[in-house]
XYZ file of C-alpha atoms in Angstrom:
192
model
C 2.517 -3.945 -9.532
C 3.178 -4.615 -5.978
C 5.691 -6.061 -3.545
C 5.375 -5.012 0.009
C 8.372 -5.358 2.293
C 7.779 -6.862 5.750
C 8.434 -4.295 8.491
C 8.005 -4.189 12.267
C 5.196 -2.529 14.186
C 6.433 -0.047 16.752
C 3.372 1.178 18.627
C 3.384 2.362 22.179
C 0.713 2.298 24.906
C -2.616 1.431 23.385
C -4.891 2.113 26.356
C -5.603 5.743 25.486
C -7.467 4.731 22.300
C -10.519 2.586 23.055
C -12.469 2.653 19.779
C -11.777 2.562 16.048
C -10.289 5.829 14.801
C -10.644 7.278 11.309
C -7.324 8.466 9.939
C -6.793 10.876 7.044
C -3.965 10.215 4.600
C -1.221 12.834 4.448
C -0.860 12.516 0.679
C 2.096 14.894 0.434
C 4.019 12.720 2.908
C 3.039 9.344 1.427
C 4.194 7.284 -1.536
C 2.908 4.139 -3.178
C 6.068 2.736 -4.667
C 6.649 -0.324 -6.801
C 9.690 -2.096 -8.171
C 9.633 -3.646 -11.635
C 12.368 -5.482 -13.522
C 13.065 -4.151 -17.022
C 15.626 -6.060 -19.102
C 17.077 -7.596 -15.941
C 17.492 -4.313 -14.041
C 15.313 -3.269 -11.109
C 13.598 0.093 -11.490
C 11.364 2.017 -9.095
C 8.081 3.710 -9.886
C 5.313 5.401 -7.953
C 1.589 5.992 -8.161
C -0.349 8.665 -6.243
C -3.275 7.881 -3.950
C -6.593 9.192 -5.250
C -8.541 8.378 -2.086
C -8.083 6.481 1.174
C -10.453 5.445 3.944
C -8.386 4.130 6.861
C -9.830 2.993 10.203
C -7.569 1.672 12.956
C -8.728 0.032 16.161
C -5.697 -0.003 18.430
C -7.464 -2.177 21.021
C -8.819 -4.784 18.583
C -6.489 -4.565 15.612
C -8.639 -7.065 13.686
C -11.369 -4.380 13.525
C -9.128 -2.117 11.442
C -9.723 -1.578 7.723
C -8.371 0.173 4.635
C -9.928 1.091 1.310
C -7.391 2.770 -0.963
C -7.681 3.885 -4.589
C -4.625 4.739 -6.709
C -4.483 7.007 -9.766
C -3.056 4.969 -12.656
C -3.044 7.956 -15.014
C -0.454 9.718 -12.826
C 1.873 6.728 -12.395
C 5.583 7.357 -12.942
C 8.411 4.898 -13.593
C 11.434 7.169 -13.878
C 11.725 6.359 -17.596
C 9.324 8.141 -19.970
C 9.022 5.197 -22.380
C 8.376 2.786 -19.477
C 5.755 5.144 -18.021
C 3.911 5.255 -21.341
C 4.166 1.465 -21.683
C 2.807 1.044 -18.124
C -0.293 3.078 -19.016
C -0.853 1.250 -22.338
C -3.909 -0.956 -22.902
C -1.775 -4.116 -22.793
C -0.479 -3.306 -19.283
C -2.612 -1.159 -16.912
C -4.887 0.448 -19.529
C -5.013 3.867 -17.839
C -7.768 5.070 -20.188
C -10.088 2.123 -19.647
C -9.144 1.482 -16.000
C -7.857 4.725 -14.453
C -7.638 3.359 -10.897
C -6.286 0.480 -8.845
C -8.207 -0.336 -5.654
C -7.328 -2.268 -2.505
C -10.061 -3.163 0.002
C -8.993 -4.949 3.162
C -10.932 -8.035 4.254
C -8.935 -9.000 7.365
C -6.167 -7.495 9.483
C -3.965 -9.693 11.689
C -1.304 -8.709 14.170
C 1.410 -11.322 14.683
C 0.960 -10.673 18.408
C -2.186 -8.691 19.362
C -0.556 -7.683 22.656
C 2.571 -6.357 20.977
C 2.140 -4.649 17.624
C 5.900 -4.228 17.329
C 5.911 -7.791 15.965
C 4.218 -6.878 12.657
C 1.119 -8.129 10.905
C -0.663 -8.850 7.656
C -3.536 -7.310 5.736
C -5.673 -9.562 3.544
C -7.695 -7.841 0.884
C -9.074 -7.637 -2.594
C -6.873 -5.932 -5.159
C -8.501 -4.705 -8.367
C -6.221 -3.945 -11.293
C -7.496 -3.471 -14.833
C -10.976 -4.580 -13.777
C -9.735 -7.910 -12.379
C -10.086 -8.527 -8.631
C -7.847 -11.014 -6.820
C -7.149 -11.723 -3.132
C -3.739 -10.613 -1.837
C -1.942 -10.628 1.496
C 0.334 -7.729 2.327
C 2.788 -7.291 5.181
C 2.250 -4.203 7.302
C 4.076 -2.173 9.893
C 2.837 0.761 11.934
C 5.022 3.359 13.607
C 4.334 6.429 15.695
C 5.489 9.336 13.524
C 8.959 10.621 14.306
C 8.869 13.474 16.806
C 5.452 12.580 18.230
C 5.314 12.512 22.050
C 5.281 9.111 23.773
C 1.764 7.683 23.795
C 0.516 10.046 21.055
C -0.938 7.820 18.346
C -2.767 10.576 16.482
C -0.093 10.567 13.763
C 1.080 7.221 12.409
C 3.377 5.967 9.661
C 2.846 2.729 7.743
C 5.073 0.542 5.641
C 3.228 -2.012 3.557
C 4.865 -4.532 1.288
C 4.085 -7.498 -0.910
C 4.281 -8.837 -4.435
C 1.841 -9.525 -7.222
C 2.072 -11.099 -10.638
C 0.830 -8.676 -13.232
C -0.315 -11.553 -15.447
C -2.899 -12.447 -12.763
C -4.607 -9.162 -13.631
C -4.291 -9.353 -17.415
C -1.450 -6.795 -17.486
C 0.725 -8.918 -19.764
C 2.132 -6.365 -22.213
C 5.901 -6.215 -22.803
C 6.427 -9.578 -21.077
C 9.541 -10.126 -23.204
C 11.360 -7.300 -21.368
C 9.403 -6.706 -18.121
C 9.258 -9.387 -15.400
C 5.873 -10.685 -14.266
C 6.391 -10.101 -10.535
C 5.960 -6.543 -9.310
C 7.075 -5.654 -5.791
C 5.221 -3.045 -3.754
C 6.703 -0.777 -1.123
C 4.266 1.720 0.357
C 5.204 4.414 2.843
C 2.111 6.213 4.145
C 1.523 8.770 6.843
C -1.853 9.375 8.436
C -3.341 11.681 11.023
C -6.404 11.078 13.196
C -9.382 12.727 11.521
C -11.206 15.373 13.572
């Protein structure tokens, strides 16, 4: 259930960070959103993050990684009947498969010298026990209000699209489109 919208990287001087940094997710300031089409109309839903392990190397962006697990049982669609259908065995099967997991396998900046030009994250996405490779677009920003050069607090936008049928989530295909768009807004802070 995922389309991730391409965004720009806006990172400032990178010289002050010379090694990979572990970042902690600010769950209360983050949202894993998705857009699904129900009877021809786009609707937005969300799913909370259960756990996240995020490492960013601002000198060698390719050394960065993410391992994120979502809580399917707490997913919301904005429509009670659609939320229940989403959790049903024929779609995400929240009882049998209570999580969705993304594990990055490669991170690429469009321009390693200028992260403001965006990048991609390749990874393995596991939904309903089925694992498939995906490529997501990513953007990193210094959090609003942070002093120039302070990269201890970052914001991410991640976007992409998946076909739910690729993961066996085929229920209600007569009224719900196969392609799910993802739009993730996440905020992280450097772990102590």
